[in-house]
Tab-separated table of C-alpha atoms in Angstrom:
chain	number	residue	atom	x	y	z
A	23	MET	CA	139.083	47.495	71.516
A	24	SER	CA	137.752	49.650	74.368
A	25	THR	CA	140.528	48.467	76.692
A	26	VAL	CA	143.148	49.495	74.114
A	27	MET	CA	141.381	52.850	73.789
A	28	GLN	CA	141.404	53.238	77.582
A	29	LYS	CA	145.125	52.388	77.769
A	30	ILE	CA	145.862	54.984	75.037
A	31	LYS	CA	143.894	57.606	76.939
A	32	ASP	CA	145.683	56.792	80.221
A	33	ILE	CA	149.097	57.108	78.587
A	34	GLU	CA	148.157	60.383	76.871
A	35	ASP	CA	146.906	61.775	80.190
A	36	GLU	CA	150.129	60.752	81.932
A	37	MET	CA	152.230	62.347	79.196
A	38	ALA	CA	150.243	65.558	79.475
A	39	LYS	CA	150.881	65.658	83.240
A	40	THR	CA	154.636	64.871	83.003
A	41	GLN	CA	156.962	67.858	82.827
A	42	LYS	CA	159.428	67.780	79.951
A	43	ASN	CA	163.042	67.934	81.157
A	44	LYS	CA	166.184	65.824	81.152
A	45	ALA	CA	165.128	63.850	84.231
A	46	THR	CA	161.796	62.778	82.680
A	47	ALA	CA	163.113	62.174	79.094
A	48	HIS	CA	163.658	58.467	79.866
A	49	HIS	CA	160.106	58.047	81.249
A	50	LEU	CA	158.502	59.974	78.348
A	51	GLY	CA	160.404	57.899	75.810
A	52	LEU	CA	158.992	54.737	77.375
A	53	LEU	CA	155.454	56.123	77.311
A	54	LYS	CA	155.821	57.129	73.645
A	55	ALA	CA	156.962	53.612	72.742
A	56	LYS	CA	153.970	52.072	74.560
A	57	LEU	CA	151.647	54.526	72.802
A	58	ALA	CA	153.051	53.655	69.360
A	59	LYS	CA	152.541	49.921	70.049
A	60	LEU	CA	148.932	50.426	71.154
A	61	ARG	CA	148.188	52.582	68.114
A	62	ARG	CA	149.521	49.798	65.886
A	63	GLU	CA	147.166	47.324	67.645
A	64	LEU	CA	144.256	49.613	66.786
A	65	LEU	CA	145.289	49.706	63.139
A	66	GLU	CA	145.716	45.940	62.746
A	67	PRO	CA	142.353	44.177	62.988
A	68	THR	CA	142.610	41.299	65.451
A	69	THR	CA	140.405	38.867	63.490
A	70	LYS	CA	141.390	37.418	60.148
A	71	GLY	CA	137.824	37.609	58.811
A	72	GLY	CA	135.947	40.780	59.627
A	73	GLY	CA	133.545	42.741	57.521
A	74	GLY	CA	135.999	43.981	54.906
A	75	ALA	CA	137.128	47.526	54.393
A	76	GLY	CA	133.709	49.000	53.858
A	77	GLU	CA	131.956	49.955	50.645
A	78	GLY	CA	133.825	52.302	48.361
A	79	PHE	CA	137.147	52.171	50.179
A	80	ASP	CA	138.972	49.596	48.059
A	81	VAL	CA	139.666	52.053	45.252
A	82	THR	CA	141.860	50.573	42.544
A	83	LYS	CA	145.008	52.599	42.022
A	84	SER	CA	145.022	54.039	38.528
A	85	GLY	CA	147.104	56.615	36.676
A	86	ASP	CA	150.672	57.657	37.465
A	87	ALA	CA	150.144	59.128	40.931
A	88	ARG	CA	147.517	59.332	43.647
A	89	VAL	CA	146.462	62.432	45.607
A	90	GLY	CA	144.097	62.163	48.578
A	91	LEU	CA	141.855	65.035	49.676
A	92	VAL	CA	141.659	64.948	53.476
A	93	GLY	CA	139.761	67.343	55.696
A	94	PHE	CA	136.916	67.876	58.130
A	95	PRO	CA	133.338	67.585	56.827
A	96	SER	CA	131.996	70.432	54.686
A	97	VAL	CA	135.225	72.261	53.859
A	98	GLY	CA	134.651	71.878	50.101
A	99	LYS	CA	136.587	68.703	49.213
A	100	SER	CA	133.808	67.440	46.892
A	101	THR	CA	133.438	70.813	45.140
A	102	LEU	CA	137.195	70.889	44.613
A	103	LEU	CA	137.169	67.361	43.136
A	104	ASN	CA	134.251	68.241	40.856
A	105	LYS	CA	135.949	71.381	39.532
A	106	LEU	CA	139.330	69.717	39.023
A	107	THR	CA	138.239	66.436	37.476
A	108	GLY	CA	134.651	66.817	36.312
A	109	THR	CA	133.719	63.770	38.457
A	110	PHE	CA	130.454	64.074	40.340
A	111	SER	CA	130.812	63.785	44.127
A	112	GLU	CA	127.631	64.761	45.962
A	113	VAL	CA	127.794	68.279	47.356
A	114	ALA	CA	125.551	69.713	50.107
A	115	SER	CA	125.866	72.275	52.857
A	116	TYR	CA	125.350	69.766	55.659
A	117	GLU	CA	128.202	67.734	57.141
A	118	PHE	CA	129.144	64.165	56.137
A	119	THR	CA	127.655	64.310	52.592
A	120	THR	CA	130.422	62.078	51.207
A	121	LEU	CA	130.321	58.699	52.954
A	122	THR	CA	132.544	56.585	50.710
A	123	CYS	CA	135.736	57.259	48.777
A	124	ILE	CA	135.108	58.939	45.386
A	125	PRO	CA	137.911	58.745	42.798
A	126	GLY	CA	138.441	61.146	39.885
A	127	VAL	CA	141.286	61.483	37.359
A	128	ILE	CA	142.947	64.589	35.902
A	129	THR	CA	145.463	64.629	33.076
A	130	TYR	CA	148.066	67.283	33.833
A	131	ARG	CA	151.260	67.818	31.825
A	132	GLY	CA	150.869	64.378	30.272
A	133	ALA	CA	150.501	62.565	33.625
A	134	ARG	CA	147.290	60.924	34.789
A	135	ILE	CA	146.747	61.866	38.432
A	136	GLN	CA	144.085	60.099	40.471
A	137	LEU	CA	142.326	62.331	43.030
A	138	LEU	CA	140.465	60.701	45.913
A	139	ASP	CA	137.705	62.544	47.737
A	140	LEU	CA	137.852	60.927	51.177
A	141	PRO	CA	134.998	61.258	53.695
A	142	GLY	CA	135.308	63.973	56.350
A	143	ILE	CA	137.644	63.123	59.217
A	144	ILE	CA	136.405	63.645	62.745
A	145	GLU	CA	138.553	64.244	65.792
A	146	GLY	CA	139.555	60.899	67.275
A	147	ALA	CA	139.767	59.104	63.906
A	148	LYS	CA	143.175	57.707	64.881
A	149	ASP	CA	141.478	56.017	67.833
A	150	GLY	CA	139.016	54.263	65.543
A	151	LYS	CA	136.090	56.734	65.670
A	152	GLY	CA	133.855	57.282	62.633
A	153	ARG	CA	135.102	55.996	59.295
A	154	GLY	CA	138.458	57.557	60.254
A	155	ARG	CA	140.346	54.286	60.197
A	156	GLN	CA	139.453	53.492	56.585
A	157	VAL	CA	139.918	57.134	55.534
A	158	ILE	CA	143.441	57.331	56.912
A	159	SER	CA	144.392	53.826	55.719
A	160	THR	CA	143.449	54.959	52.197
A	161	ALA	CA	145.431	58.185	52.734
A	162	ARG	CA	148.526	56.054	53.456
A	163	THR	CA	148.469	54.763	49.858
A	164	CYS	CA	148.655	58.289	48.345
A	165	ASN	CA	151.746	59.891	46.797
A	166	CYS	CA	150.644	63.309	48.058
A	167	ILE	CA	148.042	64.447	50.579
A	168	LEU	CA	145.932	67.543	50.023
A	169	ILE	CA	144.575	68.790	53.346
A	170	VAL	CA	141.571	70.961	52.562
A	171	LEU	CA	140.940	73.674	55.155
A	172	ASP	CA	138.150	76.201	55.454
A	173	ALA	CA	139.408	79.820	55.404
A	174	ILE	CA	136.580	80.937	57.727
A	175	LYS	CA	137.031	78.174	60.287
A	176	PRO	CA	140.124	78.489	62.505
A	177	ILE	CA	143.485	77.064	61.495
A	178	THR	CA	143.258	74.840	64.596
A	179	HIS	CA	141.709	72.293	62.177
A	180	LYS	CA	145.145	71.975	60.626
A	181	ARG	CA	146.748	70.834	63.879
A	182	LEU	CA	143.894	68.367	64.582
A	183	ILE	CA	144.172	66.727	61.139
A	184	GLU	CA	147.977	66.534	61.399
A	185	LYS	CA	147.585	64.880	64.818
A	186	GLU	CA	145.124	62.318	63.415
A	187	LEU	CA	147.413	61.488	60.470
A	188	GLU	CA	150.523	61.285	62.670
A	189	GLY	CA	148.671	58.887	64.983
A	190	PHE	CA	148.370	56.583	61.974
A	191	GLY	CA	152.050	56.702	61.165
A	192	ILE	CA	151.836	59.272	58.335
A	193	ARG	CA	154.608	61.874	58.501
A	194	LEU	CA	153.839	65.014	56.523
A	195	ASN	CA	156.571	66.911	54.638
A	196	LYS	CA	159.305	65.051	56.536
A	197	GLU	CA	162.259	62.925	55.504
A	198	PRO	CA	162.913	59.502	57.111
A	199	PRO	CA	165.217	59.882	60.197
A	200	ASN	CA	168.928	59.734	59.317
A	201	MET	CA	169.822	56.887	61.643
A	202	THR	CA	170.622	53.192	61.374
A	203	PHE	CA	169.040	50.568	63.607
A	204	ARG	CA	170.254	46.994	63.271
A	205	LYS	CA	169.218	44.032	65.420
A	206	LYS	CA	171.922	41.487	66.295
A	207	GLU	CA	172.259	38.187	68.135
A	208	LYS	CA	174.261	39.318	71.183
A	209	GLY	CA	176.283	42.216	72.629
A	210	GLY	CA	173.520	44.349	74.164
A	211	ILE	CA	172.499	47.808	72.987
A	212	ASN	CA	175.313	49.714	71.294
A	213	PHE	CA	174.528	53.414	70.921
A	214	THR	CA	176.742	55.768	68.855
A	215	SER	CA	176.188	59.294	67.583
A	216	THR	CA	178.186	61.519	65.223
A	217	VAL	CA	176.576	64.716	66.575
A	218	ALA	CA	175.953	66.141	70.042
A	219	ASN	CA	172.701	64.670	71.304
A	220	THR	CA	170.294	66.696	73.411
A	221	ASN	CA	167.279	64.363	73.393
A	222	LEU	CA	168.455	60.757	73.503
A	223	ASP	CA	170.876	58.985	75.843
A	224	LEU	CA	171.772	55.324	76.254
A	225	ASP	CA	169.232	54.732	79.069
A	226	THR	CA	166.346	56.129	77.010
A	227	VAL	CA	167.379	54.080	73.966
A	228	LYS	CA	167.581	50.914	76.133
A	229	ALA	CA	164.155	51.638	77.673
A	230	ILE	CA	162.498	52.116	74.252
A	231	CYS	CA	164.199	48.982	72.837
A	232	SER	CA	163.198	46.861	75.846
A	233	GLU	CA	159.590	47.931	75.340
A	234	TYR	CA	159.847	46.258	71.911
A	235	LYS	CA	161.668	43.250	73.503
A	236	ILE	CA	164.843	44.163	71.650
A	237	HIS	CA	167.925	43.586	73.873
A	238	ASN	CA	170.712	43.445	71.256
A	239	ALA	CA	171.011	46.126	68.597
A	240	ASP	CA	173.294	48.747	67.060
A	241	VAL	CA	171.813	52.253	67.012
A	242	SER	CA	173.818	54.980	65.250
A	243	LEU	CA	172.591	58.558	64.845
A	244	ARG	CA	173.711	61.097	62.276
A	245	PHE	CA	171.509	63.944	63.532
A	246	ASP	CA	170.031	65.150	66.816
A	247	ALA	CA	167.194	62.603	67.019
A	248	THR	CA	164.246	62.475	69.426
A	249	ALA	CA	162.553	59.486	71.058
A	250	ASP	CA	159.815	59.765	68.400
A	251	ASP	CA	162.398	59.342	65.599
A	252	LEU	CA	163.788	56.192	67.214
A	253	ILE	CA	160.270	54.738	67.652
A	254	ASP	CA	159.478	55.517	63.983
A	255	VAL	CA	162.576	53.630	62.850
A	256	ILE	CA	161.882	50.601	65.118
A	257	GLU	CA	158.205	50.477	64.019
A	258	GLY	CA	159.334	50.685	60.394
A	259	SER	CA	155.802	51.191	59.052
A	260	ARG	CA	155.871	54.977	58.784
A	261	LYS	CA	154.869	56.695	55.543
A	262	TYR	CA	156.636	59.915	54.580
A	263	ILE	CA	154.226	61.766	52.310
A	264	PRO	CA	154.418	65.317	50.890
A	265	CYS	CA	151.455	67.427	51.881
A	266	ILE	CA	149.791	70.642	50.615
A	267	TYR	CA	147.312	72.707	52.608
A	268	ALA	CA	144.587	73.940	50.268
A	269	VAL	CA	142.806	76.796	52.061
A	270	ASN	CA	139.352	76.869	50.456
A	271	LYS	CA	136.619	79.576	50.444
A	272	ILE	CA	139.082	82.489	50.247
A	273	ASP	CA	136.308	84.558	48.634
A	274	GLN	CA	134.828	84.909	52.138
A	275	ILE	CA	137.867	86.468	53.871
A	276	SER	CA	139.582	89.888	53.658
A	277	LEU	CA	142.754	90.697	51.704
A	278	GLU	CA	144.731	91.183	54.937
A	279	GLU	CA	143.838	87.669	56.113
A	280	LEU	CA	144.759	86.290	52.705
A	281	GLU	CA	148.190	87.941	52.868
A	282	ILE	CA	148.826	86.255	56.237
A	283	LEU	CA	147.840	82.862	54.771
A	284	ASP	CA	150.155	83.442	51.811
A	285	LYS	CA	153.231	83.564	54.072
A	286	LEU	CA	152.657	80.079	55.521
A	287	PRO	CA	154.691	77.151	54.110
A	288	HIS	CA	153.112	74.442	51.896
A	289	TYR	CA	149.916	76.530	51.464
A	290	SER	CA	147.805	77.145	48.404
A	291	PRO	CA	144.778	79.450	48.813
A	292	VAL	CA	141.844	78.531	46.502
A	293	SER	CA	138.149	79.090	46.012
A	294	ALA	CA	136.665	75.905	44.542
A	295	HIS	CA	133.231	77.440	44.071
A	296	LEU	CA	134.518	80.449	42.060
A	297	GLU	CA	137.440	78.447	40.538
A	298	TRP	CA	140.100	80.834	41.849
A	299	ASN	CA	143.742	79.724	41.766
A	300	LEU	CA	142.983	76.116	40.745
A	301	ASP	CA	145.868	76.309	38.223
A	302	GLY	CA	148.189	77.379	41.039
A	303	LEU	CA	147.034	74.414	43.130
A	304	LEU	CA	147.662	71.993	40.256
A	305	ASP	CA	151.152	73.460	39.782
A	306	LYS	CA	151.867	72.895	43.448
A	307	ILE	CA	150.548	69.302	43.331
A	308	TRP	CA	152.842	68.665	40.333
A	309	GLU	CA	155.821	70.163	42.212
A	310	TYR	CA	155.173	68.026	45.323
A	311	LEU	CA	154.577	64.783	43.366
A	312	ASN	CA	158.018	65.329	41.821
A	313	LEU	CA	157.348	63.233	38.713
A	314	THR	CA	159.683	62.778	35.750
A	315	ARG	CA	158.337	62.800	32.165
A	316	ILE	CA	160.272	60.808	29.591
A	317	TYR	CA	159.378	60.968	25.881
A	318	THR	CA	159.851	57.958	23.612
A	319	LYS	CA	161.446	58.173	20.191
A	320	PRO	CA	160.837	55.310	17.734
A	321	LYS	CA	163.715	54.727	15.282
A	322	GLY	CA	163.596	57.080	12.300
A	323	LEU	CA	160.590	59.043	13.666
A	324	ASN	CA	160.081	62.205	15.678
A	325	PRO	CA	159.716	61.942	19.488
A	326	ASP	CA	156.181	61.359	20.822
A	327	TYR	CA	155.561	64.466	22.946
A	328	GLU	CA	151.871	63.687	23.437
A	329	ASP	CA	152.152	60.622	25.653
A	330	PRO	CA	155.160	60.693	28.026
A	331	VAL	CA	156.228	57.778	30.224
A	332	ILE	CA	155.915	58.966	33.841
A	333	LEU	CA	158.549	57.884	36.389
A	334	SER	CA	158.892	58.773	40.081
A	335	SER	CA	161.814	61.009	41.096
A	336	ARG	CA	163.321	58.193	43.170
A	337	ARG	CA	163.325	55.603	40.367
A	338	LYS	CA	164.217	57.177	37.058
A	339	THR	CA	166.986	55.085	35.478
A	340	VAL	CA	166.790	53.729	31.935
A	341	GLU	CA	166.049	50.330	33.510
A	342	ASP	CA	162.979	51.765	35.316
A	343	PHE	CA	161.889	53.374	32.048
A	344	CYS	CA	162.075	49.996	30.230
A	345	CYS	CA	160.170	48.190	33.029
A	346	ARG	CA	157.474	50.872	32.886
A	347	ILE	CA	156.893	50.193	29.186
A	348	HIS	CA	157.151	46.386	29.325
A	349	LYS	CA	158.949	44.000	31.660
A	350	ASP	CA	160.344	41.905	28.744
A	351	MET	CA	162.036	44.957	27.215
A	352	LEU	CA	165.169	44.533	29.380
A	353	LYS	CA	165.858	41.079	27.927
A	354	GLN	CA	166.283	42.610	24.456
A	355	PHE	CA	167.983	45.820	25.688
A	356	LYS	CA	171.318	46.623	24.003
A	357	TYR	CA	171.780	50.343	24.760
A	358	ALA	CA	169.748	53.584	24.786
A	359	LEU	CA	170.176	56.945	23.051
A	360	VAL	CA	169.265	59.909	25.247
A	361	TRP	CA	168.626	63.563	24.324
A	362	GLY	CA	167.996	66.126	27.057
A	363	SER	CA	169.435	67.563	30.272
A	364	SER	CA	170.829	64.232	31.563
A	365	ALA	CA	172.889	63.685	28.384
A	366	LYS	CA	176.409	65.132	28.095
A	367	HIS	CA	176.095	65.324	24.314
A	368	LYS	CA	173.166	64.880	21.955
A	369	PRO	CA	172.436	62.003	21.689
A	370	GLN	CA	174.399	60.173	24.352
A	371	ARG	CA	174.697	56.385	24.206
A	372	VAL	CA	173.975	55.013	27.689
A	373	GLY	CA	173.452	51.768	29.593
A	374	LYS	CA	170.487	50.861	31.758
A	375	GLU	CA	171.996	52.440	34.949
A	376	HIS	CA	171.862	55.955	33.454
A	377	GLU	CA	169.717	58.413	35.515
A	378	LEU	CA	167.166	60.314	33.421
A	379	GLU	CA	165.931	63.889	33.945
A	380	ASP	CA	162.501	65.474	33.373
A	381	GLU	CA	161.575	65.791	29.667
A	382	ASP	CA	164.456	63.647	28.336
A	383	VAL	CA	163.917	61.857	25.022
A	384	VAL	CA	164.902	58.186	24.960
A	385	GLN	CA	165.337	55.717	22.088
A	386	ILE	CA	165.900	52.078	23.018
A	387	ILE	CA	168.155	50.015	20.736
A	388	LYS	CA	167.376	46.290	20.983
A	389	LYS	CA	169.630	43.290	20.429
A	390	VAL	CA	169.273	41.845	16.969
């Protein structure tokens, strides 16, 4: 492990010394590919056995979505969890009070959202220091990440946490790169682009591919991609997760400082201790989770508005709705009646490919 760490440090040092320009782009691309491979080695334990993931880290996924609270020690993650969910996570003014992963559940707008209070991250977690490895591995399973920052401590913490998460292949508030990468049997590296490219050329692409022992592939870009984007696509294990920055302890800063914080993107200022703006934070979590609520309507009865079926925004067809209720439902499915914004008229008779919208009402008609 220490040799891998040393190699990572050497490459990072060399990248810091190398000037960024067109002549060195090829060399930097190669270094980035090597770095990504070494990071992956750190993440994958070499032995099959090992001591397990550590107490409290194998938290069973429950509810409709999962939100992880990530941050440095003593920024108020546990207080925030306690106030939002009523779960008890030990709180103290010294650092590293929370040593395992504490789950709590909130019911918000009919959806059950699991909140995880993860132990404090320390700098260098991506290189295996502290419990960082387990913390960030758990963060990878979340639907949304809540980075808790301290309003009194500098915003430099934000950059450090982002760097740690990016080192583990988590991309915050980003979309997957719009490019296709396809391996083939022969024909060498074929590189095409529909836009003018300022960062990548054929030599850099070949160098990065050869680092992964790929000598035949089609690479086509539909945007101005960087070497990092290409490495992300080749690695294929990147997680694209929406992220909110909850700036805690705003009761200890001035109004002018608060106004500056308010202009930053993806931010939500809160005071967990005094319960300021917790509703605003929950609204933002809901917006970033992008969930779809579907109400069921039994035949001859009124719709059940108390207990919606929750679907993700990416998978919200009538088929997904049926699978969410019971996997055998599709076998008896004849058609569905839909009321709501996705229906052209009320009710609309639809098949299982129909895309549903938030707060639609659905009645399933079964085969007789």
